[in-house]
Coordinates of C-alpha atoms and ligand atoms in Angstrom, one line a residue:
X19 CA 0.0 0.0 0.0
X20 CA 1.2 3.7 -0.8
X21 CA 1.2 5.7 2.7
X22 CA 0.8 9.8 2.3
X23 CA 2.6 11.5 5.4
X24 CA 1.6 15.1 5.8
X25 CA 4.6 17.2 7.7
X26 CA 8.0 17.9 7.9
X27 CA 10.0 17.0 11.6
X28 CA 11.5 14.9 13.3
X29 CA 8.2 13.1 14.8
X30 CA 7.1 12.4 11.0
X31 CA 10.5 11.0 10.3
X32 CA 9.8 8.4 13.5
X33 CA 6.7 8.0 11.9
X34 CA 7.8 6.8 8.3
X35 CA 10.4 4.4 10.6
X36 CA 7.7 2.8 12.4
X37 CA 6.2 1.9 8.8
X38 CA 9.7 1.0 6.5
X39 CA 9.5 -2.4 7.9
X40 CA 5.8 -3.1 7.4
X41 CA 5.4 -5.5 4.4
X42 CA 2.4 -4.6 3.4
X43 CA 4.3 -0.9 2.5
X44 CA 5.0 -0.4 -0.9
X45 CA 5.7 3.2 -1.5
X46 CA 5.4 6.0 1.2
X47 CA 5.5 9.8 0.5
X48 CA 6.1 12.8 2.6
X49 CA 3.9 16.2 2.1
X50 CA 6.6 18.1 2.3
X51 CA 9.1 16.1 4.1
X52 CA 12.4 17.0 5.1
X53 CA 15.9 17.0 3.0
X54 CA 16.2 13.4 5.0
X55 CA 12.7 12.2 4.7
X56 CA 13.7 11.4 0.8
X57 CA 15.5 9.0 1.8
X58 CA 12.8 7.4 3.6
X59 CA 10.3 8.3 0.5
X60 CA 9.8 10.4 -1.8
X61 CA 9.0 14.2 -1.0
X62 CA 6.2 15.8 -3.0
X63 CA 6.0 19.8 -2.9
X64 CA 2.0 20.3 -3.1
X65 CA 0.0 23.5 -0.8
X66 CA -3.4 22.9 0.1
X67 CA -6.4 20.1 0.9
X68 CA -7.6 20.3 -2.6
X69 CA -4.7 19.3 -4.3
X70 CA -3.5 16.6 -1.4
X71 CA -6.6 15.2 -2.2
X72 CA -6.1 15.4 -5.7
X73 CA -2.7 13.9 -5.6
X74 CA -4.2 11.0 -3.2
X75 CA -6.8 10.0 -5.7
X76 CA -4.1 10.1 -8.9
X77 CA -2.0 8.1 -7.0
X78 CA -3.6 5.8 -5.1
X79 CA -2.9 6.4 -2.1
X80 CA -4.4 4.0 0.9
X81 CA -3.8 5.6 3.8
X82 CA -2.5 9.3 4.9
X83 CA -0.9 10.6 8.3
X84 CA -1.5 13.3 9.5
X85 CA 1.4 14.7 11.5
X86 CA 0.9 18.1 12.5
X87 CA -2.1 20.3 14.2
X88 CA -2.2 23.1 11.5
X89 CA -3.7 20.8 8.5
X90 CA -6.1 18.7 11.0
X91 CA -7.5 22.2 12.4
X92 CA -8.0 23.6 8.7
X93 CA -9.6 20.4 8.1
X94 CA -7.9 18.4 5.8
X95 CA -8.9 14.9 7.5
X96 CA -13.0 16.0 6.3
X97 CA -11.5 16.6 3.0
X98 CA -9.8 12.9 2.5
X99 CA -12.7 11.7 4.1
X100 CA -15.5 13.3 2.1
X101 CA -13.1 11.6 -0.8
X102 CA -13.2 7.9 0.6
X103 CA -9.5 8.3 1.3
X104 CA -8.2 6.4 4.6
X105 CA -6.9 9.0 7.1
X106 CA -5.7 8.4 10.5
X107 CA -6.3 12.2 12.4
X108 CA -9.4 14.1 14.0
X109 CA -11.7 16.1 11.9
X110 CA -11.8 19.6 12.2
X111 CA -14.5 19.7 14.8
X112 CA -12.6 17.5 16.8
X113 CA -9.3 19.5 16.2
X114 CA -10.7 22.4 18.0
X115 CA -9.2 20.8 21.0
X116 CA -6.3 22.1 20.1
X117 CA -7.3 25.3 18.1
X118 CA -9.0 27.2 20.2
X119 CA -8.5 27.1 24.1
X120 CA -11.8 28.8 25.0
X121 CA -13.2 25.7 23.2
X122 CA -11.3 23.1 25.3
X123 CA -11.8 24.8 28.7
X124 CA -15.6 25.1 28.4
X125 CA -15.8 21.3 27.3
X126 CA -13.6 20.2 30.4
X127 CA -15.9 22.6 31.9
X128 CA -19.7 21.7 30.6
X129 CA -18.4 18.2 31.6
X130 CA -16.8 18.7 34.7
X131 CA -13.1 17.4 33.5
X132 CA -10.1 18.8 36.1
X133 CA -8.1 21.4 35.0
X134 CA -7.2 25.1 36.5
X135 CA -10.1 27.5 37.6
X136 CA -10.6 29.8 34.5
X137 CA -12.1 33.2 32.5
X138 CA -12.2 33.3 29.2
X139 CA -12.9 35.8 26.2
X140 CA -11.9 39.7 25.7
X141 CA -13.7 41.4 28.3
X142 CA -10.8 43.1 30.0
X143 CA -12.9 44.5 33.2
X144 CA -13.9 40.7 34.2
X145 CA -10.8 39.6 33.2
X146 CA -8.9 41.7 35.6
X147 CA -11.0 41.2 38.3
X148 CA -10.2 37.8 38.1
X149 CA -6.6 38.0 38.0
X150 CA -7.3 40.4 41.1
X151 CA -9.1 37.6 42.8
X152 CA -6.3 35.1 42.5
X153 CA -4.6 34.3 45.6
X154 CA -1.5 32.7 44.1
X155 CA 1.3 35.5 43.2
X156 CA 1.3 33.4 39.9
X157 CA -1.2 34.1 36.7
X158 CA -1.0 31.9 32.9
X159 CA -2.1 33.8 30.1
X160 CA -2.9 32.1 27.1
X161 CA -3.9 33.1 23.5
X162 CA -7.2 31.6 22.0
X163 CA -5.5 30.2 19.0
X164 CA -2.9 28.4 17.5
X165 CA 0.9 30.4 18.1
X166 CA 3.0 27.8 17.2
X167 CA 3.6 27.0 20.8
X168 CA 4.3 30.3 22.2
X169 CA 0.9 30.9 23.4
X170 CA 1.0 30.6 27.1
X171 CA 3.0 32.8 29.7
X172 CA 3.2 32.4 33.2
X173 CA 3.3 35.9 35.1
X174 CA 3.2 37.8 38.4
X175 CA -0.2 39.0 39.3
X176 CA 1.8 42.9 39.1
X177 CA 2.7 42.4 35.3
X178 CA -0.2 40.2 34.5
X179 CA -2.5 43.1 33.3
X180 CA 0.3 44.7 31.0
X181 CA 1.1 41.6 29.5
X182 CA -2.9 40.8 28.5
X183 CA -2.9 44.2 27.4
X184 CA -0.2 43.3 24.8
X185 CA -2.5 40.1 24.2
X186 CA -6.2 42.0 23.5
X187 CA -4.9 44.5 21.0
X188 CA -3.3 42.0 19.0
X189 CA 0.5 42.9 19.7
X190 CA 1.8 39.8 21.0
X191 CA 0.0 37.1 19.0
X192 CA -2.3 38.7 16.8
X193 CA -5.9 37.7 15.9
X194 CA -5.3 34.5 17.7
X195 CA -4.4 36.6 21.3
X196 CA -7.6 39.1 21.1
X197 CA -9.7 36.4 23.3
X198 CA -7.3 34.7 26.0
X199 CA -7.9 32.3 28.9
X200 CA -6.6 33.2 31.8
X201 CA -6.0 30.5 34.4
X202 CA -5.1 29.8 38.0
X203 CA -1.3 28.7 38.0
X204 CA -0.8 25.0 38.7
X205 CA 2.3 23.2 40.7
X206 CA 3.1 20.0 40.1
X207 CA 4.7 17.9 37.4
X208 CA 3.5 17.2 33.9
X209 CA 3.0 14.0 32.0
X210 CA 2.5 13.8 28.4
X211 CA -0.1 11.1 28.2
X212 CA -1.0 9.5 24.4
X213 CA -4.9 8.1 23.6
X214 CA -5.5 6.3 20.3
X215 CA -9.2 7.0 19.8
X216 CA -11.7 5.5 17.5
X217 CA -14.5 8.0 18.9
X218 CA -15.8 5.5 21.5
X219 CA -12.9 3.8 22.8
X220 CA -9.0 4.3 23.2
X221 CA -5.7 2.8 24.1
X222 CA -2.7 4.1 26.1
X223 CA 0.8 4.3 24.8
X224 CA 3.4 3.9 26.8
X225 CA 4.2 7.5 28.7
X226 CA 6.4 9.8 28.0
X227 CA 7.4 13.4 29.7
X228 CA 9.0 16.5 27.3
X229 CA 11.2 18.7 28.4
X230 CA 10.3 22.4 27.2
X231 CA 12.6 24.4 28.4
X232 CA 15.6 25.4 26.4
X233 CA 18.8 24.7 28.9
X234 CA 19.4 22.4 31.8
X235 CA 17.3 22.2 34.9
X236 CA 14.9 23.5 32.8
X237 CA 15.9 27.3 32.8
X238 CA 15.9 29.8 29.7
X239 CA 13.1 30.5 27.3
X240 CA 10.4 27.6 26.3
X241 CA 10.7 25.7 23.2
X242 CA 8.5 23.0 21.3
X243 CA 10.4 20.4 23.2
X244 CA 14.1 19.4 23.8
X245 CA 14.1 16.3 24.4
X246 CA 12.0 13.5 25.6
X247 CA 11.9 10.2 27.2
X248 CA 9.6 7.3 27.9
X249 CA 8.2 5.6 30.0
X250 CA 8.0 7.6 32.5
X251 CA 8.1 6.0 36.3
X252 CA 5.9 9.4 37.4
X253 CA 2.9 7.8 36.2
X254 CA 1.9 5.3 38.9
X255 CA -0.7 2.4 37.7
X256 CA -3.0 4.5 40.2
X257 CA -2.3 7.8 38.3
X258 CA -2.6 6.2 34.9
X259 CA -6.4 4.7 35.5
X260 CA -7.5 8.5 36.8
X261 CA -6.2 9.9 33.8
X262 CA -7.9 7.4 31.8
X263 CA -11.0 7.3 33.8
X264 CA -11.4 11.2 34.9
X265 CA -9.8 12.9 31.5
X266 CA -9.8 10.3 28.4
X267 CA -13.1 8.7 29.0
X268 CA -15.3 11.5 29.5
X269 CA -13.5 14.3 26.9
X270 CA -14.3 11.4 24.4
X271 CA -18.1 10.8 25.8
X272 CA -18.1 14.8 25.4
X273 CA -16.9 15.2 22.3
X274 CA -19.3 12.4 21.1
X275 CA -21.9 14.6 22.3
X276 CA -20.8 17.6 20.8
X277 CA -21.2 16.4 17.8
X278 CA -17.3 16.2 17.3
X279 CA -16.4 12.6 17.6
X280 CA -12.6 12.0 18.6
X281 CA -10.5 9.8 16.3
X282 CA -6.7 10.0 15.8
X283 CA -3.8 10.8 18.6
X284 CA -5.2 12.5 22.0
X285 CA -2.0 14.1 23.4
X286 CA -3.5 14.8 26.9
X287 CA -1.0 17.7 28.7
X288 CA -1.2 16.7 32.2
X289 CA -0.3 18.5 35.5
X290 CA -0.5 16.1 38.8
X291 CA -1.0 18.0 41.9
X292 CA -1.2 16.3 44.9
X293 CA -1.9 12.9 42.6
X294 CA -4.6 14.5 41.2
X295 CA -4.4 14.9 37.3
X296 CA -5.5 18.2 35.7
X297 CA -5.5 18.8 32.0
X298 CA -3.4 21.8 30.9
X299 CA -3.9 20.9 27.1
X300 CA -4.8 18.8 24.5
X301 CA -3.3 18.1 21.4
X302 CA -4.9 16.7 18.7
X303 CA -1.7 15.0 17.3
X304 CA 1.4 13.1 18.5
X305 CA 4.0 15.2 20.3
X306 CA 7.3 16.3 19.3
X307 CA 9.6 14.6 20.2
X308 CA 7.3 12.5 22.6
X309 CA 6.3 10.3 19.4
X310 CA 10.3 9.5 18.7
X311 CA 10.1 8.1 22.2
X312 CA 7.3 6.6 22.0
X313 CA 7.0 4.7 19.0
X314 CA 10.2 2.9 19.2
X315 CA 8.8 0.6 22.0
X316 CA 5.7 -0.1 20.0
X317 CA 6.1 -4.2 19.5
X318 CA 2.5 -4.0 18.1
X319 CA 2.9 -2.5 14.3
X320 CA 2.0 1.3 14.1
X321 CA 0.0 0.1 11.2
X322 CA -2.6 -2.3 12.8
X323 CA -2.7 0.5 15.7
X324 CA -3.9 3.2 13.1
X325 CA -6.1 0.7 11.0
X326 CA -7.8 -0.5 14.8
X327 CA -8.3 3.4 15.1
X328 CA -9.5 4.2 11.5
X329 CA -11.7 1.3 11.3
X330 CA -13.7 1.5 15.0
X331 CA -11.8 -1.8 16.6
X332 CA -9.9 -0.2 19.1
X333 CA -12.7 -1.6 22.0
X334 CA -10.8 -5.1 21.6
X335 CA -7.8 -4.2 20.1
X336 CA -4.6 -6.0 21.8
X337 CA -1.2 -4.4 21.6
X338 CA 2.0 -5.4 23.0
X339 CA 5.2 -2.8 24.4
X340 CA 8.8 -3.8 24.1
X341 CA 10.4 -4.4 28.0
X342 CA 12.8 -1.6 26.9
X343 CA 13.0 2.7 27.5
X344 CA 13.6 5.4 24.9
X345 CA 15.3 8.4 25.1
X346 CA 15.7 11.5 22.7
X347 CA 17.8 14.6 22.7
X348 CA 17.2 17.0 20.5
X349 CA 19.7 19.0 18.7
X350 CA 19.1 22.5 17.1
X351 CA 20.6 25.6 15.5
X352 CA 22.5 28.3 17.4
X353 CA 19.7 31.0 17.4
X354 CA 16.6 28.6 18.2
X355 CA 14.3 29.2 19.8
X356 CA 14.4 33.0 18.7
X357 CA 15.4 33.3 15.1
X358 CA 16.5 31.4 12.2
X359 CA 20.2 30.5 12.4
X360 CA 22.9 30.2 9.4
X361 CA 22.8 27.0 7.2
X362 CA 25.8 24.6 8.7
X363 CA 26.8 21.5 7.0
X364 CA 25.9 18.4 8.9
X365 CA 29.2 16.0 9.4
X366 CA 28.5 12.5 10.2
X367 CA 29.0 8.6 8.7
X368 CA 25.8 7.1 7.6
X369 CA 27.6 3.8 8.3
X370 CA 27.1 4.5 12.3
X371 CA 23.2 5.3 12.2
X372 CA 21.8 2.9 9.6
X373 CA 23.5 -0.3 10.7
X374 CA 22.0 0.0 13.7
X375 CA 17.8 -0.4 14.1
X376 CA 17.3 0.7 17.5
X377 CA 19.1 3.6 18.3
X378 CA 19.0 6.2 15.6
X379 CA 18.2 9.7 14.5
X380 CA 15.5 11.8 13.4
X381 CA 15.8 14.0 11.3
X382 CA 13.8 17.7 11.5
X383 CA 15.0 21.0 10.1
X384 CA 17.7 19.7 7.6
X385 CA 18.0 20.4 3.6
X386 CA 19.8 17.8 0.7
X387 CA 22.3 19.7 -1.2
X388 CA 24.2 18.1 -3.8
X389 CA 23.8 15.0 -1.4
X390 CA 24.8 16.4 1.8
X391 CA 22.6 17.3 4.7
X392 CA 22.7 21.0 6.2
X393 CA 20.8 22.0 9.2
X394 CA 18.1 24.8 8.3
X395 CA 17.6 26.1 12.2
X396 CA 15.3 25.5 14.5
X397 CA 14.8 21.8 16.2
X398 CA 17.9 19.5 13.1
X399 CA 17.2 16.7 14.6
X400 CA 16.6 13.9 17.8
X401 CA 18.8 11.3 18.3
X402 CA 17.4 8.2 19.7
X403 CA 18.6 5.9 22.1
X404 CA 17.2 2.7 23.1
X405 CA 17.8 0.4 26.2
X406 CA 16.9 -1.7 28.6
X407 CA 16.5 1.1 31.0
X408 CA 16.3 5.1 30.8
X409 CA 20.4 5.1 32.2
X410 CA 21.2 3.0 29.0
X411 CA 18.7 4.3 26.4
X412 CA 20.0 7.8 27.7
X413 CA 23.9 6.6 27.2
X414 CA 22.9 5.5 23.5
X415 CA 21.4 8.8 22.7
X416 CA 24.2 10.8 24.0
X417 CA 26.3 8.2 22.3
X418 CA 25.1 9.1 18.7
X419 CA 25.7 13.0 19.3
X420 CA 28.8 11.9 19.6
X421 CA 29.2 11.0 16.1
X422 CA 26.8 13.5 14.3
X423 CA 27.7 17.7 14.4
X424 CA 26.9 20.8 13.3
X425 CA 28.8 24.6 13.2
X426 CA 27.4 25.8 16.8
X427 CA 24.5 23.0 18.0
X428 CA 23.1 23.4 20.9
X429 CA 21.2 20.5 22.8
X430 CA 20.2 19.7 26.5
X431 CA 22.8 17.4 28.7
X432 CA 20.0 16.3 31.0
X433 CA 17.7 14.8 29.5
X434 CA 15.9 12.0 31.1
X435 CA 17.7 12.8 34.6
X436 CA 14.0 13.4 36.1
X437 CA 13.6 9.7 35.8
X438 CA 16.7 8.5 37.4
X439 CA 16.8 11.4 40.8
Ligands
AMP17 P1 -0.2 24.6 27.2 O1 0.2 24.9 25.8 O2 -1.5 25.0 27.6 O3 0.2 23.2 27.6 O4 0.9 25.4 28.0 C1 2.3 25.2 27.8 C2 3.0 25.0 29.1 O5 2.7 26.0 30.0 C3 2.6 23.7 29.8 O6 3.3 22.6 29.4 C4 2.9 24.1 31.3 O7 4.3 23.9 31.5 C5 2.6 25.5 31.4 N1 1.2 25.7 31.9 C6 0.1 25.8 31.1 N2 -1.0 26.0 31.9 C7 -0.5 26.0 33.2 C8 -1.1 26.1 34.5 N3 -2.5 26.3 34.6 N4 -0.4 26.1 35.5 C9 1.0 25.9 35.4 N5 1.6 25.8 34.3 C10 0.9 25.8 33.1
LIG18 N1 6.1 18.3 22.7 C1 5.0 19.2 22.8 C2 4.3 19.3 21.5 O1 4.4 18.6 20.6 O2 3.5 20.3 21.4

């Protein structure tokens, strides 16, 4: 069968290596890939749901991917499906988990789901007050919509107003900061938890937690994720069936109601306090890098996981976990995460990466020129280390850093140490 991936990281590369062994894979492509995901495939350089559609139907395409939130929100998955193609991702409707954060509050709301006391909208007189009613010294401010990940800020109660200021007249994230949530602050620690949904019923994958933060001990700015590792030994058996029972079950009963049925990848952003589990987000899509992490300990093939989620059979589905933990660091560009960085030429011997099917990298925000890769900026790439436990899957991942560099990278040297203290 021909596979379609839509997207262009480092979580769509782990994607396209959870498939390359599948027999039943005869040709996958990448919309628009990476200068490594050619290797993989073969890139193909189309814009818009129209003419992915039209390029599944000429080519016969069985199944597409859907990696990343923006074309799920703008609703590609209706498209496919309104075209009897198979695609594994929610349909816009659903998507609004993730696109708008007024949405998701007053579902976890309506259906009394946990998650930090809230006001929403652009009423700036009630949405002071509330911020003056806080007692914690602590506010978050989020935009409404989509900002790449750079939605959210965590203030003092003094510079709270100031900064939503900023928000409401569109200077810090445009249109998609004029209506905000702003929330009580939350301490704990986060989990990133994975649901594979069919509408009705999901499965768990094994857990994973990110590591936003763009330095060790998780100082400096935030960033889409540095690194990741999984499982996680935060998530207690205990923890695990309250998230399932107190967050997945009923968001999928809600959306069901809504009218918005849930199928595809529920990333559930979770902050424990005191053992409880509140939701601080939900994606609508595997995380970056959680999914590198994640899908290497998959013994069940990714492919019969999406087809039980596509085709409704997730109820009695049965998948099996390797015994083994992942770890991945990522490695970016000098200037990331403010601005774009030069081009550098990446030096490193194929012969180290390839012979080797467990530990491995992923490549993100790297170009082919004249047959050499170059990272681009941003998040270049994860490398992946596998193991029988976090201290050796962490060892492999530093281990292939060793052999892989760029002019001025930049990664994380503790990743994973949370699970090891
Ligand atoms: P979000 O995109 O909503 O997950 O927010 C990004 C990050 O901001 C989260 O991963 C948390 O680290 C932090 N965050 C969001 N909401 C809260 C909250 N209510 N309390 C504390 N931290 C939060
Ligand atoms: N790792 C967080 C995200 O994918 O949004």
């Amino acid at each position: 069968m021909k596979i379609l991936i839509i997207g262009s990281g480092a979580r769509e590369y782990s994607i396209a290596l959870s498939l390359l062994n599948d027999i039943r894979l005869s040709q996958l492509y990448f919309c628009p890939g990476n200068g490594a995901t050619n290797e993989l495939g073969e890139n193909i350089d189309i814009k818009g749901n129209d003419e992915i559609v039209a390029f599944c139907i000429n080519n016969n395409i069985s199944l597409v991917i859907i990696g990343p939130e923006a074309p799920l929100i703008s609703g590609l998955s209706n498209k496919l499906r309104e075209n009897n193609i198979r695609v594994f991702g929610p349909s816009k409707e659903a998507a609004m988990l993730e696109g708008s954060k007024i949405f998701m509050k007053n579902i976890l709301k309506k259906y009394n789901i946990n998650t930090a006391r809230f006001i929403s909208g652009n009423n700036k007189d009630e949405l002071y007050q509330f911020i003056d009613n806080l007692n914690d010294q602590k506010v978050v401010l989020k935009a409404d919509g989509l900002c790449a990940g750079k939605g959210v800020i965590i203030a003092n109660k003094d510079e709270a107003k100031d900064i939503l200021d900023d928000m409401l007249s569109g200077i810090s994230f445009g249109e998609a900061g004029k209506n905000v949530v702003i929330e009580e602050c939350l301490n704990g620690f986060e989990l990133s938890i994975f649901a594979i949904c069919d509408g009705d019923d999901f499965i768990i994958l094994p857990s994973a937690q990110d590591h936003k933060r763009l330095l060790d001990d998780d100082i400096g700015p935030n960033t889409g994720g540095m690194g990741a590792y999984s499982p996680t030994p935060l998530c207690s058996d205990k923890l695990l069936n309250d998230i399932k029972q107190e967050i997945i079950k009923p968001t999928l009963d809600a959306l069901k109601e809504e009218g918005a049925e849930f199928s595809g990848v529920l990333f559930c952003g979770i902050m424990v306090v005191d053992n409880k589990p509140y939701v601080l987000e939900f994606n609508v899509r595997f995380g970056d890098p959680e999914c590198e992490v994640i899908l290497p300990l998959l013994k069940t093939p990714l492919l019969d996981i999406i087809n039980a989620s596509i085709d409704k059979k997730i109820k009695n589905f049965k998948y099996e976990i390797l015994d083994k933990s992942c770890v991945g660091v990522v490695v970016a560009s000098k200037n990331y995460p403010f601005k774009t960085s030069p081009k550098e030429e990446i030096k490193y011997s194929k012969v180290n990466f390839l012979s080797n099917q467990l530990s491995h990298i992923s490549f993100a925000g790297v170009s082919n020129i004249d047959g050499k890769l170059y990272a681009n900026g941003g998040r270049v790439f994860v490398a992946v280390g596998i193991g029988d436990n976090i201290i050796e899957a962490k060892q492999n991942a530093y281990q292939l850093i060793e052999n892989i560099s760029f002019q001025d990278m930049q990664f994380r040297s503790d990743i994973a140490n949370k699970a090891l203290k």
